[in-house]
Amino acid sequence: MDTLEALKEEYIKKYSDKKLVFGEGKTDGGIMLIGEAPGGEEEKFGRPFVGKAGKNLDEFLELAGLDRSSLYISNVVKFRPVSISEKTGRFINRTPSKEEIEDFVPLLMEEIKTYKPRLIVTLGNVPLKAVTGNNRLSIGQCHGKIIEKDNIKIYPLYHPASVIYNRSLKAVYAQDVKEIKKYI
Ligand code: URA
């Protein structure tokens, strides 16, 4: 078993009370897309970016002129972080905590080391900080600008779900996405 598979097994054991959603897709050194953490649909199907988030992803792919099958897709945190809604008493998604993110960074680093992507596209603040290892960076300052780390290009984008209700941000996001072509 390779190191990545062995590491996944360790996480499965450690998080035996949770359903983990691992990365999937093309592993030939192309584009790696990294989100924050799975949501409800992702947890249900065991795959990243399906359901509502998958729709966002499809829009993203169309704008970028890319195909889902040409990407490797993963998240920083591999389980669905939830809290309980005061209104409905149901589980709702929440941003992963600092500790949860830190705990999953070694797995993300191993994915990157194993698959050696040419370009990493981060969606939102969580993967931007996790991949660069720099907690002071923010997506507002970094979006659409290449960051180089260990000979890998990182292209930070807003998280598509966060731009839905903000029209001006949506235009910026769309422009950033279109520019991906320059770097692949
Ligand atoms: N949002 C993410 O960041 N990742 C997913 O897999 C789904 C929604």
mmCIF file of C-alpha atoms and ligand atoms in Angstrom:
data_model
loop_
_atom_site.group_PDB
_atom_site.id
_atom_site.type_symbol
_atom_site.label_atom_id
_atom_site.label_comp_id
_atom_site.label_asym_id
_atom_site.label_seq_id
_atom_site.Cartn_x
_atom_site.Cartn_y
_atom_site.Cartn_z
ATOM 1 C CA MET A 1 0.000 0.000 0.000
ATOM 2 C CA ASP A 2 1.373 3.449 -0.790
ATOM 3 C CA THR A 3 1.816 6.157 1.824
ATOM 4 C CA LEU A 4 -1.346 8.018 0.872
ATOM 5 C CA GLU A 5 -3.523 4.921 1.123
ATOM 6 C CA ALA A 6 -1.926 3.998 4.460
ATOM 7 C CA LEU A 7 -2.543 7.513 5.755
ATOM 8 C CA LYS A 8 -6.188 7.378 4.655
ATOM 9 C CA GLU A 9 -6.584 4.167 6.629
ATOM 10 C CA GLU A 10 -5.252 5.958 9.727
ATOM 11 C CA TYR A 11 -7.832 8.738 9.324
ATOM 12 C CA ILE A 12 -10.613 6.205 8.796
ATOM 13 C CA LYS A 13 -9.644 4.578 12.109
ATOM 14 C CA LYS A 14 -9.309 7.882 13.944
ATOM 15 C CA TYR A 15 -12.645 9.174 12.631
ATOM 16 C CA SER A 16 -14.515 5.885 12.824
ATOM 17 C CA ASP A 17 -17.633 7.724 14.035
ATOM 18 C CA LYS A 18 -17.729 9.872 10.873
ATOM 19 C CA LYS A 19 -18.131 9.249 7.190
ATOM 20 C CA LEU A 20 -15.048 10.528 5.410
ATOM 21 C CA VAL A 21 -15.160 11.858 1.856
ATOM 22 C CA PHE A 22 -11.809 11.558 0.119
ATOM 23 C CA GLY A 23 -10.548 13.227 -3.027
ATOM 24 C CA GLU A 24 -11.299 11.752 -6.433
ATOM 25 C CA GLY A 25 -10.503 12.245 -10.082
ATOM 26 C CA LYS A 26 -7.527 12.497 -12.347
ATOM 27 C CA THR A 27 -4.197 11.989 -10.642
ATOM 28 C CA ASP A 28 -1.780 12.629 -13.467
ATOM 29 C CA GLY A 29 -0.322 15.923 -12.329
ATOM 30 C CA GLY A 30 -2.916 18.259 -13.808
ATOM 31 C CA ILE A 31 -5.281 20.516 -11.889
ATOM 32 C CA MET A 32 -6.168 19.857 -8.263
ATOM 33 C CA LEU A 33 -9.270 21.633 -7.002
ATOM 34 C CA ILE A 34 -9.525 21.961 -3.227
ATOM 35 C CA GLY A 35 -12.634 22.946 -1.282
ATOM 36 C CA GLU A 36 -13.287 23.403 2.400
ATOM 37 C CA ALA A 37 -15.157 20.324 3.609
ATOM 38 C CA PRO A 38 -17.999 18.091 2.437
ATOM 39 C CA GLY A 39 -21.617 19.087 2.985
ATOM 40 C CA GLY A 40 -24.668 16.901 3.501
ATOM 41 C CA GLU A 41 -24.959 15.573 -0.039
ATOM 42 C CA GLU A 42 -21.254 14.860 -0.229
ATOM 43 C CA GLU A 43 -21.472 12.920 3.021
ATOM 44 C CA LYS A 44 -24.457 10.978 1.742
ATOM 45 C CA PHE A 45 -22.835 10.008 -1.551
ATOM 46 C CA GLY A 46 -19.252 9.793 -0.303
ATOM 47 C CA ARG A 47 -18.015 12.079 -3.075
ATOM 48 C CA PRO A 48 -16.756 15.678 -3.061
ATOM 49 C CA PHE A 49 -18.772 18.418 -4.736
ATOM 50 C CA VAL A 50 -22.007 16.701 -5.623
ATOM 51 C CA GLY A 51 -25.499 18.090 -4.946
ATOM 52 C CA LYS A 52 -25.757 21.858 -4.668
ATOM 53 C CA ALA A 53 -22.002 22.290 -4.495
ATOM 54 C CA GLY A 54 -21.727 20.145 -7.604
ATOM 55 C CA LYS A 55 -23.934 22.612 -9.439
ATOM 56 C CA ASN A 56 -21.576 25.402 -8.444
ATOM 57 C CA LEU A 57 -18.729 23.281 -9.649
ATOM 58 C CA ASP A 58 -20.379 22.659 -13.013
ATOM 59 C CA GLU A 59 -20.806 26.401 -13.538
ATOM 60 C CA PHE A 60 -17.183 26.858 -12.604
ATOM 61 C CA LEU A 61 -16.059 24.190 -15.068
ATOM 62 C CA GLU A 62 -18.074 25.664 -17.877
ATOM 63 C CA LEU A 63 -16.628 29.133 -17.325
ATOM 64 C CA ALA A 64 -13.111 27.733 -17.145
ATOM 65 C CA GLY A 65 -13.654 25.557 -20.216
ATOM 66 C CA LEU A 66 -12.782 22.437 -18.249
ATOM 67 C CA ASP A 67 -14.273 19.018 -17.751
ATOM 68 C CA ARG A 68 -14.832 17.390 -14.335
ATOM 69 C CA SER A 69 -13.036 14.293 -15.582
ATOM 70 C CA SER A 70 -9.897 16.370 -16.186
ATOM 71 C CA LEU A 71 -9.543 17.362 -12.517
ATOM 72 C CA TYR A 72 -8.657 15.900 -9.179
ATOM 73 C CA ILE A 73 -11.158 17.221 -6.602
ATOM 74 C CA SER A 74 -10.693 17.177 -2.854
ATOM 75 C CA ASN A 75 -11.354 19.063 0.374
ATOM 76 C CA VAL A 76 -9.161 20.126 3.278
ATOM 77 C CA VAL A 77 -11.330 18.516 5.968
ATOM 78 C CA LYS A 78 -12.699 15.151 4.902
ATOM 79 C CA PHE A 79 -15.797 14.951 7.087
ATOM 80 C CA ARG A 80 -18.875 17.152 7.207
ATOM 81 C CA PRO A 81 -18.536 19.719 10.030
ATOM 82 C CA VAL A 82 -21.962 20.333 11.528
ATOM 83 C CA SER A 83 -23.702 22.226 14.246
ATOM 84 C CA ILE A 84 -27.335 22.028 15.310
ATOM 85 C CA SER A 85 -29.699 24.689 14.067
ATOM 86 C CA GLU A 86 -31.475 26.479 16.922
ATOM 87 C CA LYS A 87 -34.441 27.053 14.651
ATOM 88 C CA THR A 88 -35.023 23.580 13.268
ATOM 89 C CA GLY A 89 -32.978 21.330 15.563
ATOM 90 C CA ARG A 90 -31.392 19.843 12.462
ATOM 91 C CA PHE A 91 -27.754 19.489 11.499
ATOM 92 C CA ILE A 92 -26.395 22.402 9.504
ATOM 93 C CA ASN A 93 -23.002 22.848 7.856
ATOM 94 C CA ARG A 94 -20.421 24.984 9.608
ATOM 95 C CA THR A 95 -16.898 26.142 8.836
ATOM 96 C CA PRO A 96 -14.356 23.624 10.123
ATOM 97 C CA SER A 97 -12.496 24.646 13.280
ATOM 98 C CA LYS A 98 -8.803 25.501 13.376
ATOM 99 C CA GLU A 99 -8.099 22.188 15.116
ATOM 100 C CA GLU A 100 -10.064 20.182 12.541
ATOM 101 C CA ILE A 101 -8.233 21.905 9.705
ATOM 102 C CA GLU A 102 -4.828 21.349 11.325
ATOM 103 C CA ASP A 103 -5.627 17.702 11.856
ATOM 104 C CA PHE A 104 -6.350 17.156 8.153
ATOM 105 C CA VAL A 105 -3.493 19.200 6.667
ATOM 106 C CA PRO A 106 -1.041 16.242 6.702
ATOM 107 C CA LEU A 107 -3.448 14.222 4.542
ATOM 108 C CA LEU A 108 -3.861 17.096 2.110
ATOM 109 C CA MET A 109 -0.082 17.513 1.915
ATOM 110 C CA GLU A 110 0.286 13.806 1.161
ATOM 111 C CA GLU A 111 -2.289 14.071 -1.625
ATOM 112 C CA ILE A 112 -0.309 16.934 -3.132
ATOM 113 C CA LYS A 113 3.014 15.101 -2.738
ATOM 114 C CA THR A 114 1.596 11.932 -4.298
ATOM 115 C CA TYR A 115 -0.238 13.449 -7.251
ATOM 116 C CA LYS A 116 2.095 16.394 -7.946
ATOM 117 C CA PRO A 117 -0.474 18.718 -9.523
ATOM 118 C CA ARG A 118 0.707 21.381 -11.938
ATOM 119 C CA LEU A 119 -1.877 23.810 -10.620
ATOM 120 C CA ILE A 120 -3.805 23.836 -7.344
ATOM 121 C CA VAL A 121 -7.029 25.828 -7.380
ATOM 122 C CA THR A 122 -8.206 26.661 -3.864
ATOM 123 C CA LEU A 123 -11.830 27.605 -3.214
ATOM 124 C CA GLY A 124 -12.194 30.093 -0.359
ATOM 125 C CA ASN A 125 -10.126 30.925 2.694
ATOM 126 C CA VAL A 126 -9.829 27.508 4.303
ATOM 127 C CA PRO A 127 -7.909 25.748 1.505
ATOM 128 C CA LEU A 128 -5.933 28.912 0.693
ATOM 129 C CA LYS A 129 -4.517 28.975 4.215
ATOM 130 C CA ALA A 130 -4.133 25.208 4.489
ATOM 131 C CA VAL A 131 -2.247 24.768 1.209
ATOM 132 C CA THR A 132 0.051 27.774 1.616
ATOM 133 C CA GLY A 133 0.531 27.182 5.350
ATOM 134 C CA ASN A 134 0.013 30.910 5.794
ATOM 135 C CA ASN A 135 -2.890 31.874 8.041
ATOM 136 C CA ARG A 136 -2.445 35.569 7.365
ATOM 137 C CA LEU A 137 -3.473 35.296 3.733
ATOM 138 C CA SER A 138 -7.024 36.165 2.852
ATOM 139 C CA ILE A 139 -8.997 35.394 -0.247
ATOM 140 C CA GLY A 140 -10.004 39.046 -0.657
ATOM 141 C CA GLN A 141 -6.349 39.938 -1.261
ATOM 142 C CA CYS A 142 -5.175 36.782 -3.020
ATOM 143 C CA HIS A 143 -7.963 35.771 -5.404
ATOM 144 C CA GLY A 144 -6.959 35.480 -9.046
ATOM 145 C CA LYS A 145 -3.222 35.823 -8.366
ATOM 146 C CA ILE A 146 -0.790 32.932 -8.606
ATOM 147 C CA ILE A 147 1.138 31.981 -5.472
ATOM 148 C CA GLU A 148 4.165 29.706 -5.950
ATOM 149 C CA LYS A 149 5.058 27.182 -3.275
ATOM 150 C CA ASP A 150 7.516 24.301 -3.638
ATOM 151 C CA ASN A 151 7.383 24.651 -7.439
ATOM 152 C CA ILE A 152 3.611 24.279 -7.487
ATOM 153 C CA LYS A 153 1.369 27.067 -8.663
ATOM 154 C CA ILE A 154 -1.576 27.859 -6.410
ATOM 155 C CA TYR A 155 -4.479 29.819 -7.855
ATOM 156 C CA PRO A 156 -6.856 31.089 -5.140
ATOM 157 C CA LEU A 157 -10.519 31.602 -5.980
ATOM 158 C CA TYR A 158 -13.469 32.630 -3.861
ATOM 159 C CA HIS A 159 -15.593 29.709 -2.758
ATOM 160 C CA PRO A 160 -18.403 29.535 -5.350
ATOM 161 C CA ALA A 161 -21.043 29.137 -2.615
ATOM 162 C CA SER A 162 -19.927 32.398 -0.999
ATOM 163 C CA VAL A 163 -20.408 34.497 -4.120
ATOM 164 C CA ILE A 164 -23.960 33.421 -4.885
ATOM 165 C CA TYR A 165 -25.626 36.287 -3.017
ATOM 166 C CA ASN A 166 -23.073 38.938 -3.886
ATOM 167 C CA ARG A 167 -23.361 40.112 -7.468
ATOM 168 C CA SER A 168 -20.184 42.145 -7.621
ATOM 169 C CA LEU A 169 -18.185 39.288 -6.119
ATOM 170 C CA LYS A 170 -19.746 36.927 -8.611
ATOM 171 C CA ALA A 171 -18.403 39.005 -11.504
ATOM 172 C CA VAL A 172 -14.923 39.012 -9.945
ATOM 173 C CA TYR A 173 -15.148 35.268 -9.393
ATOM 174 C CA ALA A 174 -16.233 34.676 -12.999
ATOM 175 C CA GLN A 175 -13.323 36.749 -14.286
ATOM 176 C CA ASP A 176 -10.848 34.852 -12.081
ATOM 177 C CA VAL A 177 -12.204 31.521 -13.272
ATOM 178 C CA LYS A 178 -11.886 32.500 -16.918
ATOM 179 C CA GLU A 179 -8.239 33.385 -16.351
ATOM 180 C CA ILE A 180 -7.379 29.864 -15.158
ATOM 181 C CA LYS A 181 -6.708 28.956 -18.794
ATOM 182 C CA LYS A 182 -3.617 31.158 -18.704
ATOM 183 C CA TYR A 183 -2.005 28.870 -16.156
ATOM 184 C CA ILE A 184 -2.728 25.424 -17.567
HETATM 185 N N1 URA B 1 -18.224 22.662 -0.409
HETATM 186 C C1 URA B 1 -16.928 22.302 -0.364
HETATM 187 O O1 URA B 1 -16.053 23.097 -0.085
HETATM 188 N N2 URA B 1 -16.644 21.030 -0.653
HETATM 189 C C2 URA B 1 -17.557 20.117 -0.984
HETATM 190 O O2 URA B 1 -17.208 18.966 -1.249
HETATM 191 C C3 URA B 1 -18.894 20.539 -1.015
HETATM 192 C C4 URA B 1 -19.195 21.803 -0.714
#
